[in-house]
Amino acid sequence: MTDGQSGVRSGVPMQVPISALLLDPYNPRLPESLRGGEQPDLAVVLEMGFDAFAVAQSVADNGFFAAEPLIAIHAEEADKYIVVEGNRRLTALLGLSHPEIREQFAEPTRWEDVATKAEMSPDVVIPIVVHLNREATHVEVSRAHVVGKLQWRPYMQARFIAARVAEGRTIKEVADLIGITKSKAADLYRDQAIVAQAEQAGLNTGEVERAFSVLTVAMGNTKLRDHIGAPLGSRLEPGDDPVPAGKINELKEVISWVFGDEDAEPVITDSRQMSALGNVVASEVGLSALRSGKSLDEAKQQVQSAGMDPRERLVKRITAATNALGAASDDLAEYASDKQVVGLLSDLESLVESMRNVVDQAAIEAQEP
């Protein structure tokens, strides 16, 4: 199968000069305001936000690794290629080879020094793999970033999922495409939709995007999710708002408590406190304390003074759920094709996935210095 322009087959390796390569104006790494922007503007943002200078130093010291070709598609302009995967590396190459681009970077002096060492011109040829179209690159790109060695941050994963769903794919199809479970893909889709809705409501979501995995842990907490009225990821229809219009103030509260805002610091210091926050928010006494400006510890003390023991309640609930599931499994085979049963199992899978995310995030933070 050819591309109709040059006879080049999709997925065919080529060698092209740097001058023939274009940054992807629809790269998921880019903020929405820069989608479709000019090449120098894209390079400046990518250099600043994704440490392209470190790549430039490596290229200057070791050369460009031919074993890691850029993934590209044909641009509308003849003999030009849009790099779909490898924009950080391309930004480094552009900075090294194009003085007019590197002079716009935040610290052009250090770029001049490394460019002198690299001695790279726009005519230097770079290995690329040309695909028929953008869709043909999805499997290779997504697996490299979502399950491969060069993983996207969670927010970029979620943006990729949302983009594919917007193109008409189902959550299940995208999950299969990138090699994750359907429930995890659904939760990521829901959580990016929450960020988008918060931004539409006028909230500053920069910190939420940077620490997106923390939002995922927050939304894995049933009590915090109920506070803002958000559904399980498996229950959110593509295109729908996850937070009801009447719960926007509650969404602002949760974001403030978890990430802080211009008026206050967050009430938690790491995601291991998310369960405690959920227990406090689910209590009228605790919620009132947080809303009055009390710290999480102060609110917890007020809740405990009211006679509640969150840990004991948690253990009892998990034990009861385990016993109930064990009993339910005895009847499952007879009703394995029942739509309601299948839907409930999907919800259960999503809940367990969310709980696992909480445990995994806590383990990661416990290892951090």
mmCIF file of C-alpha atoms in Angstrom:
data_model
loop_
_atom_site.group_PDB
_atom_site.id
_atom_site.type_symbol
_atom_site.label_atom_id
_atom_site.label_comp_id
_atom_site.label_asym_id
_atom_site.label_seq_id
_atom_site.Cartn_x
_atom_site.Cartn_y
_atom_site.Cartn_z
ATOM 1 C CA MET A 1 0.000 0.000 0.000
ATOM 2 C CA THR A 2 1.459 3.361 -1.031
ATOM 3 C CA ASP A 3 0.741 6.933 0.027
ATOM 4 C CA GLY A 4 -0.319 8.156 -3.415
ATOM 5 C CA GLN A 5 2.413 10.822 -3.523
ATOM 6 C CA SER A 6 5.832 9.242 -3.742
ATOM 7 C CA GLY A 7 5.329 5.496 -3.736
ATOM 8 C CA VAL A 8 6.735 5.274 -0.212
ATOM 9 C CA ARG A 9 5.189 2.433 1.745
ATOM 10 C CA SER A 10 3.839 3.062 5.244
ATOM 11 C CA GLY A 11 6.417 2.017 7.811
ATOM 12 C CA VAL A 12 9.386 2.278 5.455
ATOM 13 C CA PRO A 13 12.696 3.590 6.866
ATOM 14 C CA MET A 14 14.250 6.614 5.158
ATOM 15 C CA GLN A 15 17.111 9.063 5.603
ATOM 16 C CA VAL A 16 16.110 12.742 5.280
ATOM 17 C CA PRO A 17 17.748 16.058 6.182
ATOM 18 C CA ILE A 18 16.724 17.854 9.375
ATOM 19 C CA SER A 19 15.411 20.680 7.198
ATOM 20 C CA ALA A 20 12.732 18.313 5.859
ATOM 21 C CA LEU A 21 11.317 17.551 9.302
ATOM 22 C CA LEU A 22 8.450 19.372 11.012
ATOM 23 C CA LEU A 23 7.340 19.291 14.626
ATOM 24 C CA ASP A 24 3.856 17.859 15.070
ATOM 25 C CA PRO A 25 1.469 20.791 15.651
ATOM 26 C CA TYR A 26 -0.988 18.337 17.262
ATOM 27 C CA ASN A 27 1.457 16.673 19.634
ATOM 28 C CA PRO A 28 -0.336 15.655 22.892
ATOM 29 C CA ARG A 29 2.528 17.258 24.833
ATOM 30 C CA LEU A 30 1.451 20.713 23.645
ATOM 31 C CA PRO A 31 -1.046 22.904 25.521
ATOM 32 C CA GLU A 32 -4.353 23.381 23.749
ATOM 33 C CA SER A 33 -3.581 27.030 22.954
ATOM 34 C CA LEU A 34 -0.592 26.044 20.802
ATOM 35 C CA ARG A 35 -2.244 23.273 18.800
ATOM 36 C CA GLY A 36 -1.641 24.008 15.116
ATOM 37 C CA GLY A 37 0.929 26.697 15.956
ATOM 38 C CA GLU A 38 4.012 27.866 14.093
ATOM 39 C CA GLN A 39 7.152 25.709 14.161
ATOM 40 C CA PRO A 40 9.377 28.135 16.156
ATOM 41 C CA ASP A 41 6.642 28.539 18.798
ATOM 42 C CA LEU A 42 6.280 24.781 19.116
ATOM 43 C CA ALA A 43 10.040 24.360 19.469
ATOM 44 C CA VAL A 44 10.222 26.974 22.240
ATOM 45 C CA VAL A 45 7.486 25.252 24.266
ATOM 46 C CA LEU A 46 8.941 21.781 23.809
ATOM 47 C CA GLU A 47 12.454 22.964 24.685
ATOM 48 C CA MET A 48 11.234 24.701 27.821
ATOM 49 C CA GLY A 49 8.800 22.095 29.082
ATOM 50 C CA PHE A 50 10.424 18.804 28.140
ATOM 51 C CA ASP A 51 14.152 19.328 28.615
ATOM 52 C CA ALA A 52 15.207 19.044 24.989
ATOM 53 C CA PHE A 53 18.577 20.478 25.993
ATOM 54 C CA ALA A 54 19.520 17.202 27.701
ATOM 55 C CA VAL A 55 18.888 15.423 24.400
ATOM 56 C CA ALA A 56 20.948 18.042 22.552
ATOM 57 C CA GLN A 57 23.876 17.442 24.899
ATOM 58 C CA SER A 58 23.663 13.702 24.267
ATOM 59 C CA VAL A 59 23.577 14.244 20.490
ATOM 60 C CA ALA A 60 26.571 16.568 20.707
ATOM 61 C CA ASP A 61 28.495 13.985 22.737
ATOM 62 C CA ASN A 62 27.426 10.770 21.037
ATOM 63 C CA GLY A 63 25.684 11.619 17.779
ATOM 64 C CA PHE A 64 22.113 10.737 16.835
ATOM 65 C CA PHE A 65 21.310 7.071 17.406
ATOM 66 C CA ALA A 66 20.264 5.454 14.137
ATOM 67 C CA ALA A 67 18.622 2.646 16.103
ATOM 68 C CA GLU A 68 15.938 5.087 17.320
ATOM 69 C CA PRO A 69 14.415 6.584 14.156
ATOM 70 C CA LEU A 70 11.758 9.274 14.324
ATOM 71 C CA ILE A 71 8.244 8.210 13.324
ATOM 72 C CA ALA A 72 6.766 10.476 10.660
ATOM 73 C CA ILE A 73 4.027 11.005 8.108
ATOM 74 C CA HIS A 74 4.002 13.070 4.929
ATOM 75 C CA ALA A 75 3.238 16.771 5.290
ATOM 76 C CA GLU A 76 1.093 18.630 2.758
ATOM 77 C CA GLU A 77 4.247 20.402 1.597
ATOM 78 C CA ALA A 78 6.265 18.322 -0.843
ATOM 79 C CA ASP A 79 9.317 16.517 0.567
ATOM 80 C CA LYS A 80 8.413 17.489 4.135
ATOM 81 C CA TYR A 81 7.598 15.114 6.971
ATOM 82 C CA ILE A 82 5.664 15.690 10.201
ATOM 83 C CA VAL A 83 7.315 13.886 13.098
ATOM 84 C CA VAL A 84 4.555 12.158 15.058
ATOM 85 C CA GLU A 85 6.878 10.459 17.527
ATOM 86 C CA GLY A 86 10.201 11.980 18.560
ATOM 87 C CA ASN A 87 9.347 15.681 18.857
ATOM 88 C CA ARG A 88 11.615 16.149 21.865
ATOM 89 C CA ARG A 89 14.529 14.750 19.861
ATOM 90 C CA LEU A 90 13.576 16.816 16.839
ATOM 91 C CA THR A 91 13.472 19.949 19.000
ATOM 92 C CA ALA A 92 17.033 19.165 20.090
ATOM 93 C CA LEU A 93 18.094 18.701 16.457
ATOM 94 C CA LEU A 94 16.430 21.947 15.403
ATOM 95 C CA GLY A 95 18.127 23.808 18.233
ATOM 96 C CA LEU A 96 21.512 22.406 17.243
ATOM 97 C CA SER A 97 21.127 23.024 13.519
ATOM 98 C CA HIS A 98 19.048 26.229 13.269
ATOM 99 C CA PRO A 99 20.512 29.377 14.894
ATOM 100 C CA GLU A 100 17.277 31.296 14.334
ATOM 101 C CA ILE A 101 15.391 28.734 16.429
ATOM 102 C CA ARG A 102 17.827 28.317 19.307
ATOM 103 C CA GLU A 103 18.139 32.068 19.759
ATOM 104 C CA GLN A 104 14.466 32.067 20.799
ATOM 105 C CA PHE A 105 15.033 29.494 23.547
ATOM 106 C CA ALA A 106 15.058 30.593 27.191
ATOM 107 C CA GLU A 107 18.858 30.193 27.508
ATOM 108 C CA PRO A 108 20.329 30.590 24.012
ATOM 109 C CA THR A 109 23.911 30.915 25.279
ATOM 110 C CA ARG A 110 24.108 27.340 26.497
ATOM 111 C CA TRP A 111 22.576 26.194 23.222
ATOM 112 C CA GLU A 112 25.248 28.082 21.268
ATOM 113 C CA ASP A 113 27.935 26.283 23.241
ATOM 114 C CA VAL A 114 26.537 22.801 22.623
ATOM 115 C CA ALA A 115 25.714 23.624 18.965
ATOM 116 C CA THR A 116 29.341 24.601 18.408
ATOM 117 C CA LYS A 117 30.394 21.234 19.744
ATOM 118 C CA ALA A 118 27.831 19.331 17.648
ATOM 119 C CA GLU A 119 28.660 21.141 14.378
ATOM 120 C CA MET A 120 25.292 20.155 12.947
ATOM 121 C CA SER A 121 23.678 21.808 9.918
ATOM 122 C CA PRO A 122 20.098 21.558 8.560
ATOM 123 C CA ASP A 123 21.465 19.260 5.827
ATOM 124 C CA VAL A 124 22.451 16.488 8.232
ATOM 125 C CA VAL A 125 20.373 13.394 7.457
ATOM 126 C CA ILE A 126 18.342 11.677 10.158
ATOM 127 C CA PRO A 127 16.722 8.212 10.156
ATOM 128 C CA ILE A 128 12.930 8.239 10.102
ATOM 129 C CA VAL A 129 10.186 5.695 9.518
ATOM 130 C CA VAL A 130 7.434 6.985 7.238
ATOM 131 C CA HIS A 131 3.877 5.776 7.782
ATOM 132 C CA LEU A 132 0.935 6.086 5.475
ATOM 133 C CA ASN A 133 -1.043 8.387 7.760
ATOM 134 C CA ARG A 134 -1.364 9.450 11.375
ATOM 135 C CA GLU A 135 -3.671 6.587 12.260
ATOM 136 C CA ALA A 136 -1.105 4.081 11.024
ATOM 137 C CA THR A 137 1.361 5.362 13.664
ATOM 138 C CA HIS A 138 -0.980 4.981 16.637
ATOM 139 C CA VAL A 139 -0.013 1.485 17.707
ATOM 140 C CA GLU A 140 3.727 2.157 17.533
ATOM 141 C CA VAL A 141 3.496 5.567 19.201
ATOM 142 C CA SER A 142 1.093 4.559 21.955
ATOM 143 C CA ARG A 143 2.944 1.416 22.934
ATOM 144 C CA ALA A 144 6.235 3.306 23.089
ATOM 145 C CA HIS A 145 4.812 5.833 25.523
ATOM 146 C CA VAL A 146 2.134 4.007 27.483
ATOM 147 C CA VAL A 147 3.742 0.618 28.032
ATOM 148 C CA GLY A 148 7.233 1.080 26.609
ATOM 149 C CA LYS A 149 10.491 2.510 27.873
ATOM 150 C CA LEU A 150 9.659 6.139 27.046
ATOM 151 C CA GLN A 151 6.413 6.495 28.919
ATOM 152 C CA TRP A 152 4.210 9.543 28.630
ATOM 153 C CA ARG A 153 3.163 11.164 31.830
ATOM 154 C CA PRO A 154 -0.336 10.031 32.891
ATOM 155 C CA TYR A 155 -1.955 13.231 31.613
ATOM 156 C CA MET A 156 -0.482 12.676 28.156
ATOM 157 C CA GLN A 157 -1.758 9.103 28.201
ATOM 158 C CA ALA A 158 -5.219 10.416 29.056
ATOM 159 C CA ARG A 159 -5.061 13.046 26.309
ATOM 160 C CA PHE A 160 -4.077 10.367 23.797
ATOM 161 C CA ILE A 161 -7.042 8.227 24.846
ATOM 162 C CA ALA A 162 -9.414 11.203 24.608
ATOM 163 C CA ALA A 163 -8.133 12.075 21.137
ATOM 164 C CA ARG A 164 -8.707 8.555 19.872
ATOM 165 C CA VAL A 165 -12.208 8.445 21.369
ATOM 166 C CA ALA A 166 -12.990 11.795 19.746
ATOM 167 C CA GLU A 167 -12.039 10.202 16.423
ATOM 168 C CA GLY A 168 -14.745 7.593 16.928
ATOM 169 C CA ARG A 169 -12.966 4.702 18.652
ATOM 170 C CA THR A 170 -14.509 3.043 21.699
ATOM 171 C CA ILE A 171 -12.767 2.955 25.062
ATOM 172 C CA LYS A 172 -12.304 -0.789 24.598
ATOM 173 C CA GLU A 173 -10.681 -0.274 21.198
ATOM 174 C CA VAL A 174 -8.271 2.339 22.586
ATOM 175 C CA ALA A 175 -7.465 0.154 25.590
ATOM 176 C CA ASP A 176 -6.610 -2.721 23.261
ATOM 177 C CA LEU A 177 -4.619 -0.370 21.050
ATOM 178 C CA ILE A 178 -2.300 0.775 23.829
ATOM 179 C CA GLY A 179 -2.246 -2.408 25.886
ATOM 180 C CA ILE A 180 -4.025 -1.380 29.110
ATOM 181 C CA THR A 181 -7.249 -2.562 30.711
ATOM 182 C CA LYS A 182 -10.556 -1.113 29.605
ATOM 183 C CA SER A 183 -11.300 0.102 33.143
ATOM 184 C CA LYS A 184 -7.989 1.949 33.389
ATOM 185 C CA ALA A 185 -8.527 3.591 30.003
ATOM 186 C CA ALA A 186 -12.059 4.590 31.051
ATOM 187 C CA ASP A 187 -10.814 6.139 34.285
ATOM 188 C CA LEU A 188 -8.083 8.061 32.471
ATOM 189 C CA TYR A 189 -10.668 9.307 29.978
ATOM 190 C CA ARG A 190 -12.949 10.443 32.813
ATOM 191 C CA ASP A 191 -10.134 12.158 34.690
ATOM 192 C CA GLN A 192 -8.937 14.179 31.682
ATOM 193 C CA ALA A 193 -12.560 15.210 31.142
ATOM 194 C CA ILE A 194 -12.643 16.447 34.752
ATOM 195 C CA VAL A 195 -9.538 18.548 34.074
ATOM 196 C CA ALA A 196 -11.136 19.971 30.929
ATOM 197 C CA GLN A 197 -14.327 20.791 32.822
ATOM 198 C CA ALA A 198 -12.367 22.448 35.640
ATOM 199 C CA GLU A 199 -10.522 24.590 33.092
ATOM 200 C CA GLN A 200 -13.832 25.596 31.498
ATOM 201 C CA ALA A 201 -15.046 26.618 34.946
ATOM 202 C CA GLY A 202 -12.150 29.060 35.243
ATOM 203 C CA LEU A 203 -9.851 27.019 37.490
ATOM 204 C CA ASN A 204 -6.102 27.056 37.031
ATOM 205 C CA THR A 205 -5.413 23.439 36.109
ATOM 206 C CA GLY A 206 -1.664 23.665 35.555
ATOM 207 C CA GLU A 207 -0.788 21.859 38.772
ATOM 208 C CA VAL A 208 -3.516 19.274 38.180
ATOM 209 C CA GLU A 209 -2.039 18.459 34.765
ATOM 210 C CA ARG A 210 1.489 18.211 36.188
ATOM 211 C CA ALA A 211 0.369 15.887 38.999
ATOM 212 C CA PHE A 212 -2.375 14.109 37.079
ATOM 213 C CA SER A 213 -1.673 10.776 38.773
ATOM 214 C CA VAL A 214 -2.695 12.391 42.069
ATOM 215 C CA LEU A 215 -6.055 13.340 40.542
ATOM 216 C CA THR A 216 -6.397 9.712 39.434
ATOM 217 C CA VAL A 217 -5.889 8.611 43.039
ATOM 218 C CA ALA A 218 -8.423 11.203 44.224
ATOM 219 C CA MET A 219 -11.020 9.968 41.753
ATOM 220 C CA GLY A 220 -10.303 6.408 42.832
ATOM 221 C CA ASN A 221 -11.660 7.408 46.235
ATOM 222 C CA THR A 222 -15.409 6.792 46.223
ATOM 223 C CA LYS A 223 -16.115 9.501 48.801
ATOM 224 C CA LEU A 224 -14.232 12.234 46.945
ATOM 225 C CA ARG A 225 -15.762 11.120 43.666
ATOM 226 C CA ASP A 226 -19.242 11.192 45.220
ATOM 227 C CA HIS A 227 -18.545 14.661 46.598
ATOM 228 C CA ILE A 228 -18.237 16.044 43.065
ATOM 229 C CA GLY A 229 -20.847 13.695 41.590
ATOM 230 C CA ALA A 230 -18.444 12.027 39.129
ATOM 231 C CA PRO A 231 -19.232 8.492 37.900
ATOM 232 C CA LEU A 232 -17.016 5.480 37.542
ATOM 233 C CA GLY A 233 -15.032 5.722 34.329
ATOM 234 C CA SER A 234 -16.980 2.762 32.967
ATOM 235 C CA ARG A 235 -20.224 4.721 33.421
ATOM 236 C CA LEU A 236 -19.174 7.928 31.635
ATOM 237 C CA GLU A 237 -20.450 8.267 28.094
ATOM 238 C CA PRO A 238 -17.908 9.777 25.650
ATOM 239 C CA GLY A 239 -18.513 13.499 25.260
ATOM 240 C CA ASP A 240 -20.487 13.874 28.508
ATOM 241 C CA ASP A 241 -19.341 16.116 31.351
ATOM 242 C CA PRO A 242 -18.279 13.959 34.309
ATOM 243 C CA VAL A 243 -19.223 16.573 36.924
ATOM 244 C CA PRO A 244 -22.863 17.717 37.109
ATOM 245 C CA ALA A 245 -23.418 21.466 36.684
ATOM 246 C CA GLY A 246 -24.621 21.740 40.274
ATOM 247 C CA LYS A 247 -21.376 20.263 41.618
ATOM 248 C CA ILE A 248 -18.836 22.685 40.154
ATOM 249 C CA ASN A 249 -18.257 24.324 43.532
ATOM 250 C CA GLU A 250 -17.530 20.903 45.026
ATOM 251 C CA LEU A 251 -15.075 20.261 42.171
ATOM 252 C CA LYS A 252 -13.316 23.515 43.041
ATOM 253 C CA GLU A 253 -13.159 22.396 46.676
ATOM 254 C CA VAL A 254 -11.560 19.038 45.885
ATOM 255 C CA ILE A 255 -8.997 20.593 43.567
ATOM 256 C CA SER A 256 -8.161 23.170 46.219
ATOM 257 C CA TRP A 257 -7.801 20.547 48.958
ATOM 258 C CA VAL A 258 -5.652 18.257 46.813
ATOM 259 C CA PHE A 259 -3.604 20.736 44.764
ATOM 260 C CA GLY A 260 -4.050 24.104 46.471
ATOM 261 C CA ASP A 261 -5.073 27.349 44.793
ATOM 262 C CA GLU A 262 -4.164 31.039 44.783
ATOM 263 C CA ASP A 263 -5.707 31.469 48.235
ATOM 264 C CA ALA A 264 -4.607 28.368 50.110
ATOM 265 C CA GLU A 265 -2.128 25.507 50.238
ATOM 266 C CA PRO A 266 -3.401 21.933 49.724
ATOM 267 C CA VAL A 267 -4.586 20.165 52.863
ATOM 268 C CA ILE A 268 -2.720 16.973 51.899
ATOM 269 C CA THR A 269 1.032 16.619 51.406
ATOM 270 C CA ASP A 270 0.972 13.348 49.421
ATOM 271 C CA SER A 271 -1.538 10.941 47.939
ATOM 272 C CA ARG A 272 -1.279 8.557 50.894
ATOM 273 C CA GLN A 273 -3.508 11.004 52.745
ATOM 274 C CA MET A 274 -6.262 10.737 50.114
ATOM 275 C CA SER A 275 -8.213 8.116 52.060
ATOM 276 C CA ALA A 276 -8.132 10.305 55.151
ATOM 277 C CA LEU A 277 -9.339 13.258 53.099
ATOM 278 C CA GLY A 278 -12.178 11.166 51.676
ATOM 279 C CA ASN A 279 -13.254 10.060 55.142
ATOM 280 C CA VAL A 280 -13.256 13.648 56.372
ATOM 281 C CA VAL A 281 -15.210 14.920 53.354
ATOM 282 C CA ALA A 282 -17.802 12.145 53.765
ATOM 283 C CA SER A 283 -18.482 13.305 57.319
ATOM 284 C CA GLU A 284 -20.632 16.384 57.906
ATOM 285 C CA VAL A 285 -18.414 17.254 60.857
ATOM 286 C CA GLY A 286 -15.207 16.844 58.850
ATOM 287 C CA LEU A 287 -16.522 18.640 55.761
ATOM 288 C CA SER A 288 -17.616 21.593 57.861
ATOM 289 C CA ALA A 289 -14.173 21.702 59.472
ATOM 290 C CA LEU A 290 -12.375 21.764 56.102
ATOM 291 C CA ARG A 291 -14.699 24.431 54.766
ATOM 292 C CA SER A 292 -13.964 26.582 57.803
ATOM 293 C CA GLY A 293 -10.249 26.456 57.034
ATOM 294 C CA LYS A 294 -9.164 23.705 59.428
ATOM 295 C CA SER A 295 -6.204 21.488 58.536
ATOM 296 C CA LEU A 296 -6.728 17.854 57.594
ATOM 297 C CA ASP A 297 -5.404 16.708 60.980
ATOM 298 C CA GLU A 298 -7.744 19.066 62.806
ATOM 299 C CA ALA A 299 -10.680 17.877 60.723
ATOM 300 C CA LYS A 300 -9.717 14.222 61.349
ATOM 301 C CA GLN A 301 -9.652 14.852 65.083
ATOM 302 C CA GLN A 302 -13.137 16.325 64.963
ATOM 303 C CA VAL A 303 -14.378 13.309 62.993
ATOM 304 C CA GLN A 304 -12.779 10.877 65.428
ATOM 305 C CA SER A 305 -14.242 12.804 68.331
ATOM 306 C CA ALA A 306 -17.624 12.098 66.782
ATOM 307 C CA GLY A 307 -16.995 8.397 67.387
ATOM 308 C CA MET A 308 -15.872 7.169 63.942
ATOM 309 C CA ASP A 309 -12.879 4.897 63.293
ATOM 310 C CA PRO A 310 -12.094 5.028 59.535
ATOM 311 C CA ARG A 311 -9.487 2.246 59.557
ATOM 312 C CA GLU A 312 -11.697 -0.226 61.394
ATOM 313 C CA ARG A 313 -14.566 0.629 59.039
ATOM 314 C CA LEU A 314 -12.283 0.105 56.005
ATOM 315 C CA VAL A 315 -11.168 -3.340 57.160
ATOM 316 C CA LYS A 316 -14.728 -4.399 57.892
ATOM 317 C CA ARG A 317 -15.964 -3.213 54.501
ATOM 318 C CA ILE A 318 -13.173 -4.924 52.539
ATOM 319 C CA THR A 319 -13.728 -8.124 54.520
ATOM 320 C CA ALA A 320 -17.472 -8.010 53.879
ATOM 321 C CA ALA A 321 -16.891 -7.321 50.174
ATOM 322 C CA THR A 322 -14.448 -10.222 49.890
ATOM 323 C CA ASN A 323 -16.894 -12.590 51.531
ATOM 324 C CA ALA A 324 -19.755 -11.351 49.345
ATOM 325 C CA LEU A 325 -17.717 -11.828 46.162
ATOM 326 C CA GLY A 326 -16.745 -15.323 47.205
ATOM 327 C CA ALA A 327 -20.408 -16.197 47.657
ATOM 328 C CA ALA A 328 -21.409 -14.505 44.385
ATOM 329 C CA SER A 329 -18.869 -16.534 42.406
ATOM 330 C CA ASP A 330 -20.885 -19.687 43.151
ATOM 331 C CA ASP A 331 -23.746 -18.395 40.964
ATOM 332 C CA LEU A 332 -21.732 -16.561 38.322
ATOM 333 C CA ALA A 333 -21.448 -19.295 35.696
ATOM 334 C CA GLU A 334 -25.225 -19.592 35.376
ATOM 335 C CA TYR A 335 -25.655 -15.883 34.646
ATOM 336 C CA ALA A 336 -22.330 -15.081 32.966
ATOM 337 C CA SER A 337 -24.056 -13.645 29.868
ATOM 338 C CA ASP A 338 -26.632 -11.571 31.776
ATOM 339 C CA LYS A 339 -26.155 -7.904 30.800
ATOM 340 C CA GLN A 340 -26.788 -6.557 34.281
ATOM 341 C CA VAL A 341 -24.323 -9.023 35.799
ATOM 342 C CA VAL A 342 -21.701 -8.151 33.172
ATOM 343 C CA GLY A 343 -22.231 -4.430 33.851
ATOM 344 C CA LEU A 344 -21.840 -4.917 37.595
ATOM 345 C CA LEU A 345 -18.626 -6.869 37.054
ATOM 346 C CA SER A 346 -17.336 -4.032 34.880
ATOM 347 C CA ASP A 347 -18.060 -1.595 37.702
ATOM 348 C CA LEU A 348 -16.334 -3.918 40.144
ATOM 349 C CA GLU A 349 -13.271 -4.140 37.920
ATOM 350 C CA SER A 350 -13.147 -0.341 37.726
ATOM 351 C CA LEU A 351 -13.415 -0.011 41.507
ATOM 352 C CA VAL A 352 -10.620 -2.525 42.107
ATOM 353 C CA GLU A 353 -8.458 -0.781 39.487
ATOM 354 C CA SER A 354 -9.008 2.538 41.266
ATOM 355 C CA MET A 355 -8.123 1.023 44.629
ATOM 356 C CA ARG A 356 -5.011 -0.545 43.118
ATOM 357 C CA ASN A 357 -3.980 2.871 41.773
ATOM 358 C CA VAL A 358 -4.173 4.235 45.333
ATOM 359 C CA VAL A 359 -1.981 1.430 46.671
ATOM 360 C CA ASP A 360 0.529 1.726 43.799
ATOM 361 C CA GLN A 361 0.820 5.508 44.160
ATOM 362 C CA ALA A 362 1.352 5.155 47.913
ATOM 363 C CA ALA A 363 4.124 2.613 47.287
ATOM 364 C CA ILE A 364 5.826 4.980 44.843
ATOM 365 C CA GLU A 365 5.687 7.881 47.282
ATOM 366 C CA ALA A 366 6.930 5.689 50.135
ATOM 367 C CA GLN A 367 10.113 5.026 48.118
ATOM 368 C CA GLU A 368 10.741 8.700 47.380
ATOM 369 C CA PRO A 369 13.305 10.482 49.555
#
